[in-house]
Amino acid sequence: MDRLISRSQFLHLILLLLLLLSIVSNKSCINAQLHRDFYRNSCPNVESIVRSAVEQKYRQTIVTAAATLRLFFHDCFIQGCDASIILRSSGNNTAEKDHPDNISLAGDGYDAVIKAKAAVDNVPACKNKVSCADILAMATRDVVALAGGPHYAVELGRRDGRVSSQNSVPNNLPHSEFHLKKLLPMFASRGLSIRHLIALSGAHTLGFSHCNQFSSRIYSFNSKRKVDPTIDSIYAKELQEMCPQNASPGVVIPLDPDTPQVFDNMYFKNLQRGKGLFTSDQTLYTKRGSRNIVNLFASNKTAFERVFIAAMTKLGRFGVKTGNLGEIRKDCAVVN
Ligand code: HEM
Ligand SMILES: *[C@@H]1O[C@H](CO)[C@@H](O)[C@H](O)[C@H]1NC(C)=O
Ligand SMILES: *[C@@H]1O[C@H](CO)[C@@H](O)[C@H](O)[C@H]1NC(C)=O
Ligand SMILES: CC(=O)N[C@H]1CO[C@H](CO)[C@@H](O)[C@@H]1O
């Protein structure tokens, strides 16, 4: 009768609380703390310092571009973008980078970060102010632009993780033999849509792979067929020539056979012609939903670049440590 609040008022209150809760939790999820001018006061020239160090490294060794881009992807996927991938193994702890899935995380990506960090720390005001995680994010943006890709603004303010364990690698990195069905949830759980997944896979416009990542596609597809029918037959022959069954483990094959050093949308044109190197590449072209997106990116470079930038920005927010979490590592390869 004289209840303090009516049942409907009570329900409204609950709804309001739920709404507030979801806003709060959403906020911590999207990491509103990252922002573009994070170092405006502490190290105002950080972007140009990193860019010139990375540019110098790229001019010396062009594979720096692919190596750095892949490093960023692995870092963010394994336990958030916290530069844990850069830590080296110590004592009884085997770091992420020494897990077999790191194969071809070419040393030049690490080197680019170490050199850029040295350049930043060489400026007295900036010394020990800029995280390795942010340097990796900036260096990645810079190599994409240097290789001919789009230039984009990078959000900053990540702190470096203090843990890197080989045990955190399995299940966190996609494998080359995965089909869309297995790839999608790995990206979705990091807030990345199918469009993001496809645009990010466009990073395979750069760099190289070892033969073992696709040898089953050209030698032992299944009991009936030797060669994966989704591979263009001429391309399959070329791959068999470059990667004989007893190929030395050092042999590497370009992911984009046409323009392996240019960040362009050739990757998507390759998929249209059955020239995706991995199952995880060609699978993007096998179902209509994803094929439409591949076709869009193949025909419209601007559309690809826009989604790529959005996806990199989103990837760059995943699991970041801000505020009091983590640290600013003095040496990117070891915790303080
Ligand atoms: C979609 C799932 C993905 C799978 C299954 C995958 C798998 C692989 C594999 C197996 C290699 C070759 C490793 C070797 O040398 O043997 C490779 C290379 C590479 N990946 Fe991916 N990748 C994926 C997504 C990505 C993403 C999202 C990026 C970056 C945004 C990326 C960037 C690269 C680059 C640049 C290389 C060449 C590295 C080099 O030449 O040093 N990949 N990837
Ligand atoms: C290595 O293991 C020993 C004994 O279990 C432990 O005392 C030590 O702290 C460990 N070192 C590292 C770097 O984890
Ligand atoms: C290509 O994509 C961009 C960005 O989505 C769009 O603005 C433009 O109209 C597209 N161009 C064509 C020719 O469809
Ligand atoms: C660049 C790098 O750290 N590569 C390492 C990857 O992992 C293997 C072991 O699985 C090491 O031997 C490599 O040195």
Coordinates of C-alpha atoms and ligand atoms in Angstrom, one line a residue:
M1 CA 0.0 0.0 0.0
D2 CA 2.3 2.7 1.2
R3 CA 5.5 1.2 -0.3
L4 CA 8.3 3.7 -0.7
I5 CA 8.5 3.2 -4.4
S6 CA 6.1 1.4 -6.7
R7 CA 7.0 -1.8 -8.6
S8 CA 7.5 0.1 -11.8
Q9 CA 9.6 2.7 -10.2
F10 CA 11.7 -0.1 -8.8
L11 CA 12.1 -1.6 -12.2
H12 CA 13.1 1.7 -13.7
L13 CA 15.7 2.1 -11.0
I14 CA 17.2 -1.3 -11.8
L15 CA 17.3 -0.5 -15.5
L16 CA 19.0 2.8 -14.8
L17 CA 21.6 1.0 -12.6
L18 CA 22.2 -1.6 -15.3
L19 CA 22.7 1.2 -17.9
L20 CA 25.2 3.0 -15.7
L21 CA 27.0 -0.2 -15.1
S22 CA 27.3 -1.0 -18.8
I23 CA 28.6 2.5 -19.5
V24 CA 31.2 2.2 -16.8
S25 CA 32.4 -1.3 -17.9
N26 CA 32.3 -0.3 -21.5
K27 CA 34.5 2.6 -20.8
S28 CA 37.3 0.5 -19.2
C29 CA 36.9 -1.8 -22.1
I30 CA 37.5 0.7 -24.9
N31 CA 40.3 2.3 -22.9
A32 CA 39.4 5.8 -23.2
Q33 CA 42.7 6.7 -21.6
L34 CA 44.7 6.4 -24.8
H35 CA 45.0 9.6 -26.8
R36 CA 47.0 11.0 -29.6
D37 CA 48.8 13.8 -27.7
F38 CA 49.7 11.7 -24.7
Y39 CA 53.3 12.8 -24.8
R40 CA 52.6 16.5 -25.6
N41 CA 54.2 17.7 -22.4
S42 CA 56.6 14.9 -21.6
C43 CA 58.2 14.3 -25.0
P44 CA 56.6 16.6 -27.6
N45 CA 58.7 15.4 -30.6
V46 CA 58.3 11.7 -29.9
E47 CA 56.6 11.0 -33.2
S48 CA 59.3 12.6 -35.4
I49 CA 62.1 11.0 -33.3
V50 CA 60.6 7.6 -33.8
R51 CA 59.8 8.2 -37.4
S52 CA 63.4 9.1 -38.3
A53 CA 64.9 6.2 -36.4
V54 CA 62.4 3.8 -38.1
E55 CA 63.0 5.4 -41.5
Q56 CA 66.7 4.9 -41.2
K57 CA 66.3 1.3 -40.2
Y58 CA 63.8 0.7 -43.1
R59 CA 66.3 2.2 -45.6
Q60 CA 68.9 -0.2 -44.4
T61 CA 66.7 -3.3 -44.4
I62 CA 63.4 -3.2 -46.2
V63 CA 62.1 -6.3 -44.4
T64 CA 61.8 -4.1 -41.3
A65 CA 58.3 -3.2 -42.5
A66 CA 56.8 -6.7 -42.5
A67 CA 58.7 -7.7 -39.4
T68 CA 57.5 -4.7 -37.4
L69 CA 53.9 -5.0 -38.6
R70 CA 53.7 -8.7 -37.6
L71 CA 55.4 -8.0 -34.3
F72 CA 52.7 -5.5 -33.4
F73 CA 49.9 -8.0 -34.3
H74 CA 51.4 -10.7 -32.2
D75 CA 52.1 -8.4 -29.3
C76 CA 48.5 -7.2 -29.2
F77 CA 46.9 -10.6 -29.7
I78 CA 48.8 -12.5 -27.1
Q79 CA 48.1 -10.4 -24.0
G80 CA 47.3 -7.0 -25.2
C81 CA 49.5 -4.3 -26.7
D82 CA 52.1 -4.1 -23.9
A83 CA 55.4 -4.9 -25.7
S84 CA 55.5 -8.2 -23.8
I85 CA 56.5 -9.8 -27.2
I86 CA 59.7 -7.9 -27.0
L87 CA 60.9 -9.2 -23.6
R88 CA 63.6 -11.9 -23.9
S89 CA 63.6 -15.1 -22.0
S90 CA 65.4 -15.0 -18.7
G91 CA 66.3 -17.6 -16.1
N92 CA 63.5 -20.2 -16.0
N93 CA 61.0 -18.0 -17.9
T94 CA 60.7 -18.7 -21.6
A95 CA 59.3 -15.5 -23.2
E96 CA 56.6 -15.3 -25.8
K97 CA 59.1 -14.5 -28.5
D98 CA 60.7 -17.9 -28.1
H99 CA 57.5 -19.9 -28.7
P100 CA 57.7 -21.8 -32.1
D101 CA 54.7 -19.7 -33.4
N102 CA 57.1 -16.7 -33.4
I103 CA 58.8 -18.3 -36.4
S104 CA 60.0 -15.5 -38.7
L105 CA 59.2 -12.8 -36.2
A106 CA 62.2 -11.3 -38.0
G107 CA 64.7 -9.7 -35.7
D108 CA 64.4 -6.5 -37.7
G109 CA 61.1 -5.7 -36.0
Y110 CA 62.7 -6.0 -32.6
D111 CA 65.7 -4.0 -33.8
A112 CA 63.5 -1.2 -35.1
V113 CA 61.9 -0.8 -31.7
I114 CA 65.2 -1.0 -29.8
K115 CA 66.7 1.7 -32.2
A116 CA 63.7 4.0 -31.9
K117 CA 63.7 3.6 -28.1
A118 CA 67.4 4.5 -28.1
A119 CA 66.7 7.6 -30.2
V120 CA 63.9 8.7 -27.9
D121 CA 66.0 8.1 -24.7
N122 CA 68.8 10.1 -26.3
V123 CA 66.7 13.2 -25.8
P124 CA 67.1 14.1 -22.1
A125 CA 63.6 15.3 -21.6
C126 CA 62.2 12.1 -23.1
K127 CA 64.4 9.6 -21.3
N128 CA 62.3 6.8 -19.7
K129 CA 59.1 8.6 -20.5
V130 CA 57.9 6.7 -23.6
S131 CA 56.8 3.1 -23.4
C132 CA 58.1 0.3 -25.7
A133 CA 54.5 -0.6 -26.4
D134 CA 53.8 2.9 -27.8
I135 CA 57.1 2.9 -29.7
L136 CA 56.0 -0.3 -31.3
A137 CA 52.6 1.2 -32.2
M138 CA 54.3 4.3 -33.7
A139 CA 56.9 2.2 -35.5
T140 CA 54.2 0.0 -37.0
R141 CA 52.3 3.1 -38.3
D142 CA 55.6 4.4 -39.8
V143 CA 56.6 1.2 -41.6
V144 CA 53.1 0.9 -43.1
A145 CA 53.5 4.4 -44.5
L146 CA 57.1 3.9 -45.7
A147 CA 56.0 0.8 -47.6
G148 CA 53.4 2.8 -49.5
G149 CA 50.4 2.3 -47.2
P150 CA 48.2 4.9 -45.6
H151 CA 49.4 7.2 -42.8
Y152 CA 47.3 7.4 -39.7
A153 CA 47.3 8.9 -36.3
V154 CA 48.3 6.6 -33.5
E155 CA 46.7 6.6 -30.0
L156 CA 49.3 6.6 -27.2
G157 CA 49.5 6.1 -23.5
R158 CA 50.1 2.3 -23.3
R159 CA 52.4 1.1 -20.6
D160 CA 54.7 -1.9 -20.8
G161 CA 53.8 -5.3 -19.4
R162 CA 56.0 -7.1 -16.9
V163 CA 55.1 -10.6 -17.9
S164 CA 56.0 -12.6 -21.0
S165 CA 55.5 -16.3 -21.0
Q166 CA 55.6 -18.8 -23.8
N167 CA 52.6 -20.4 -22.3
S168 CA 50.4 -17.4 -23.2
V169 CA 51.0 -17.9 -26.9
P170 CA 49.0 -21.1 -27.8
N171 CA 45.3 -20.4 -28.5
N172 CA 46.1 -16.7 -28.8
L173 CA 47.6 -16.6 -32.3
P174 CA 45.7 -17.8 -35.4
H175 CA 47.4 -20.5 -37.5
S176 CA 47.9 -20.5 -41.2
E177 CA 45.6 -23.6 -41.7
F178 CA 42.6 -22.0 -40.0
H179 CA 39.4 -21.4 -41.9
L180 CA 37.1 -18.4 -41.4
K181 CA 35.1 -20.3 -38.8
K182 CA 38.1 -20.5 -36.5
L183 CA 39.5 -17.1 -37.3
L184 CA 36.3 -15.1 -36.7
P185 CA 35.9 -15.9 -32.9
M186 CA 39.6 -15.1 -32.3
F187 CA 39.1 -11.6 -33.8
A188 CA 35.6 -11.2 -32.4
S189 CA 36.8 -11.8 -28.8
R190 CA 39.1 -8.8 -29.4
G191 CA 36.4 -6.6 -30.6
L192 CA 37.3 -7.0 -34.3
S193 CA 34.6 -7.6 -36.9
I194 CA 34.8 -9.7 -40.1
R195 CA 35.6 -6.5 -42.0
H196 CA 38.5 -5.8 -39.6
L197 CA 39.7 -9.4 -39.9
I198 CA 39.8 -9.1 -43.7
A199 CA 41.4 -5.7 -43.7
L200 CA 44.1 -6.7 -41.2
S201 CA 44.8 -9.8 -43.2
G202 CA 45.7 -7.4 -46.0
A203 CA 48.9 -7.0 -44.0
H204 CA 49.9 -10.1 -45.9
T205 CA 50.6 -7.7 -48.8
L206 CA 54.1 -7.5 -47.2
G207 CA 56.6 -10.1 -46.1
F208 CA 57.5 -13.7 -46.4
S209 CA 56.6 -17.2 -45.1
H210 CA 58.4 -20.4 -44.6
C211 CA 57.4 -23.4 -46.7
N212 CA 56.0 -25.4 -43.8
Q213 CA 53.1 -23.0 -43.3
F214 CA 51.4 -24.1 -46.5
S215 CA 53.1 -27.3 -47.6
S216 CA 50.1 -29.4 -46.9
R217 CA 48.1 -27.2 -49.3
I218 CA 50.4 -28.3 -52.2
Y219 CA 51.4 -31.8 -51.2
S220 CA 48.9 -33.5 -49.0
F221 CA 45.6 -31.7 -49.1
N222 CA 43.4 -34.7 -48.4
S223 CA 43.2 -38.4 -49.2
K224 CA 41.8 -37.7 -52.6
R225 CA 43.6 -34.6 -53.7
K226 CA 47.2 -33.6 -53.3
V227 CA 46.6 -29.9 -54.0
D228 CA 44.1 -27.6 -52.4
P229 CA 41.5 -26.9 -55.2
T230 CA 41.2 -23.3 -54.1
I231 CA 44.8 -22.6 -55.2
D232 CA 45.3 -21.5 -58.8
S233 CA 47.0 -24.4 -60.5
I234 CA 49.9 -22.5 -62.0
Y235 CA 50.5 -20.8 -58.7
A236 CA 50.5 -24.2 -57.0
K237 CA 53.2 -25.5 -59.4
E238 CA 55.3 -22.4 -58.8
L239 CA 55.0 -23.0 -55.0
Q240 CA 56.0 -26.7 -55.5
E241 CA 59.1 -25.6 -57.4
M242 CA 60.1 -23.0 -54.8
C243 CA 59.2 -25.3 -51.9
P244 CA 60.2 -28.9 -52.8
Q245 CA 59.2 -31.4 -50.2
N246 CA 62.7 -31.5 -48.8
A247 CA 63.1 -27.7 -48.9
S248 CA 65.6 -26.2 -46.5
P249 CA 63.9 -24.6 -43.5
G250 CA 65.5 -21.3 -44.5
V251 CA 63.5 -20.9 -47.8
V252 CA 61.0 -18.1 -47.7
I253 CA 58.2 -17.3 -50.1
P254 CA 56.6 -13.9 -50.5
L255 CA 53.0 -13.6 -49.2
D256 CA 52.2 -11.3 -52.1
P257 CA 53.9 -12.8 -55.1
D258 CA 53.4 -9.6 -57.2
T259 CA 54.4 -6.7 -55.0
P260 CA 55.9 -8.1 -51.8
Q261 CA 57.5 -4.9 -50.7
V262 CA 54.6 -2.6 -51.3
F263 CA 51.7 -2.0 -48.9
D264 CA 48.8 -2.0 -51.4
N265 CA 45.6 -3.9 -52.0
M266 CA 47.2 -6.5 -54.2
Y267 CA 46.6 -9.1 -51.5
F268 CA 42.9 -9.0 -52.3
K269 CA 43.4 -9.2 -56.0
N270 CA 45.6 -12.3 -55.3
L271 CA 42.7 -13.9 -53.4
Q272 CA 40.4 -13.3 -56.4
R273 CA 42.9 -15.3 -58.5
G274 CA 43.4 -18.2 -56.1
K275 CA 46.8 -16.8 -55.1
G276 CA 46.3 -16.6 -51.3
L277 CA 49.3 -18.3 -49.8
F278 CA 47.7 -19.7 -46.6
T279 CA 44.4 -21.4 -46.0
S280 CA 43.7 -18.5 -43.6
D281 CA 44.1 -16.1 -46.6
Q282 CA 42.2 -18.0 -49.3
T283 CA 39.4 -18.9 -46.9
L284 CA 38.4 -15.2 -46.9
Y285 CA 37.3 -15.6 -50.5
T286 CA 35.4 -18.9 -50.2
K287 CA 32.1 -17.7 -48.6
R288 CA 29.9 -15.1 -50.1
G289 CA 29.8 -12.8 -47.1
S290 CA 33.5 -12.4 -46.8
R291 CA 34.1 -12.6 -50.5
N292 CA 32.1 -9.4 -51.0
I293 CA 34.4 -7.6 -48.6
V294 CA 37.5 -9.0 -50.4
N295 CA 36.0 -7.8 -53.7
L296 CA 35.4 -4.4 -52.3
F297 CA 39.0 -4.1 -51.0
A298 CA 40.4 -5.4 -54.3
S299 CA 38.5 -2.8 -56.3
N300 CA 38.7 0.1 -54.0
K301 CA 42.1 0.8 -52.2
T302 CA 40.6 3.7 -50.3
A303 CA 37.9 1.5 -48.8
F304 CA 40.6 -1.0 -47.8
E305 CA 42.8 1.6 -46.2
R306 CA 40.0 3.2 -44.2
V307 CA 39.0 -0.2 -42.7
F308 CA 42.6 -1.1 -42.1
I309 CA 43.2 2.1 -40.2
A310 CA 40.1 1.6 -38.1
A311 CA 41.1 -2.0 -37.4
M312 CA 44.7 -1.1 -36.5
T313 CA 43.4 1.5 -34.1
K314 CA 41.0 -1.0 -32.5
L315 CA 43.7 -3.7 -32.4
G316 CA 46.0 -1.1 -30.7
R317 CA 43.5 -0.6 -27.9
F318 CA 43.2 -4.3 -27.1
G319 CA 44.2 -5.1 -23.5
V320 CA 46.4 -2.1 -23.0
K321 CA 47.7 -1.2 -19.6
T322 CA 47.3 2.4 -18.6
G323 CA 47.4 4.5 -15.5
N324 CA 49.2 2.7 -12.7
L325 CA 49.4 -0.6 -14.5
G326 CA 52.6 -1.9 -16.0
E327 CA 55.7 0.3 -16.3
I328 CA 57.8 2.3 -18.7
R329 CA 60.5 -0.1 -19.5
K330 CA 64.1 1.2 -19.5
D331 CA 65.3 -1.5 -21.8
C332 CA 62.6 -2.9 -24.1
A333 CA 64.0 -6.4 -23.8
V334 CA 63.9 -6.7 -20.0
V335 CA 61.5 -5.7 -17.3
N336 CA 62.8 -2.9 -15.0
Ligands
HEM1 C1 44.3 -13.9 -39.9 C2 45.2 -14.6 -39.3 C3 46.6 -14.7 -39.6 C4 47.4 -15.8 -39.7 C5 46.9 -17.2 -39.7 C6 48.7 -15.4 -40.0 C7 49.8 -16.2 -40.2 C8 51.0 -15.8 -40.7 C9 52.1 -16.8 -41.0 C10 52.0 -18.3 -40.8 C11 53.1 -16.0 -41.5 C12 54.4 -16.6 -42.0 C13 55.3 -17.0 -40.9 C14 56.5 -17.7 -41.4 O1 57.5 -17.0 -41.6 O2 56.5 -18.9 -41.6 C15 52.7 -14.7 -41.4 C16 53.5 -13.6 -41.8 C17 53.1 -12.3 -41.7 N1 52.0 -11.8 -41.1 FE1 50.4 -12.9 -40.6 N2 48.8 -14.0 -40.0 C18 47.5 -13.5 -39.7 C19 47.2 -12.2 -39.6 C20 48.1 -11.2 -39.6 C21 47.8 -9.8 -39.2 C22 46.5 -9.4 -38.6 C23 48.9 -9.1 -39.5 C24 49.1 -7.6 -39.2 C25 48.2 -6.7 -39.1 C26 49.9 -10.0 -40.1 C27 51.1 -9.6 -40.5 C28 52.0 -10.5 -41.1 C29 53.2 -10.0 -41.8 C30 53.6 -8.6 -42.1 C31 53.9 -11.2 -42.2 C32 55.3 -11.2 -42.9 C33 56.4 -11.3 -41.8 C34 57.8 -11.2 -42.3 O3 58.0 -11.2 -43.5 O4 58.7 -11.0 -41.5 N3 49.3 -11.2 -40.1 N4 51.4 -14.6 -40.9
LIG2 C1 63.2 -19.5 -11.2 O1 62.9 -20.5 -10.4 C2 63.3 -20.4 -9.1 C3 63.0 -21.7 -8.3 O2 61.7 -22.2 -8.7 C4 62.8 -19.1 -8.4 O3 63.2 -19.0 -7.1 C5 63.1 -18.0 -9.3 O4 62.5 -16.8 -8.8 C6 62.7 -18.1 -10.7 N1 63.2 -17.1 -11.5 C7 62.5 -16.4 -12.4 C8 63.2 -15.3 -13.2 O5 61.3 -16.6 -12.5
LIG3 C1 35.8 3.8 -52.5 O1 35.6 3.8 -51.1 C2 35.6 5.1 -50.5 C3 35.6 4.9 -49.0 O2 34.6 4.0 -48.6 C4 34.3 5.8 -51.1 O3 34.2 7.1 -50.5 C5 34.4 5.9 -52.6 O4 33.2 6.4 -53.1 C6 34.6 4.5 -53.2 N1 34.9 4.6 -54.6 C7 34.3 3.9 -55.5 C8 34.7 4.2 -56.9 O5 33.3 3.2 -55.3
LIG4 C1 63.2 -13.8 -33.4 C2 63.1 -14.9 -32.3 O1 63.1 -14.6 -31.2 N1 63.0 -16.1 -32.8 C3 62.9 -17.3 -31.9 C4 61.6 -18.0 -32.1 O2 61.5 -19.2 -31.4 C5 62.5 -20.1 -31.6 C6 62.3 -21.3 -30.8 O3 61.0 -21.7 -30.9 C7 63.9 -19.5 -31.3 O4 64.9 -20.4 -31.6 C8 64.1 -18.2 -32.1 O5 65.3 -17.6 -31.8

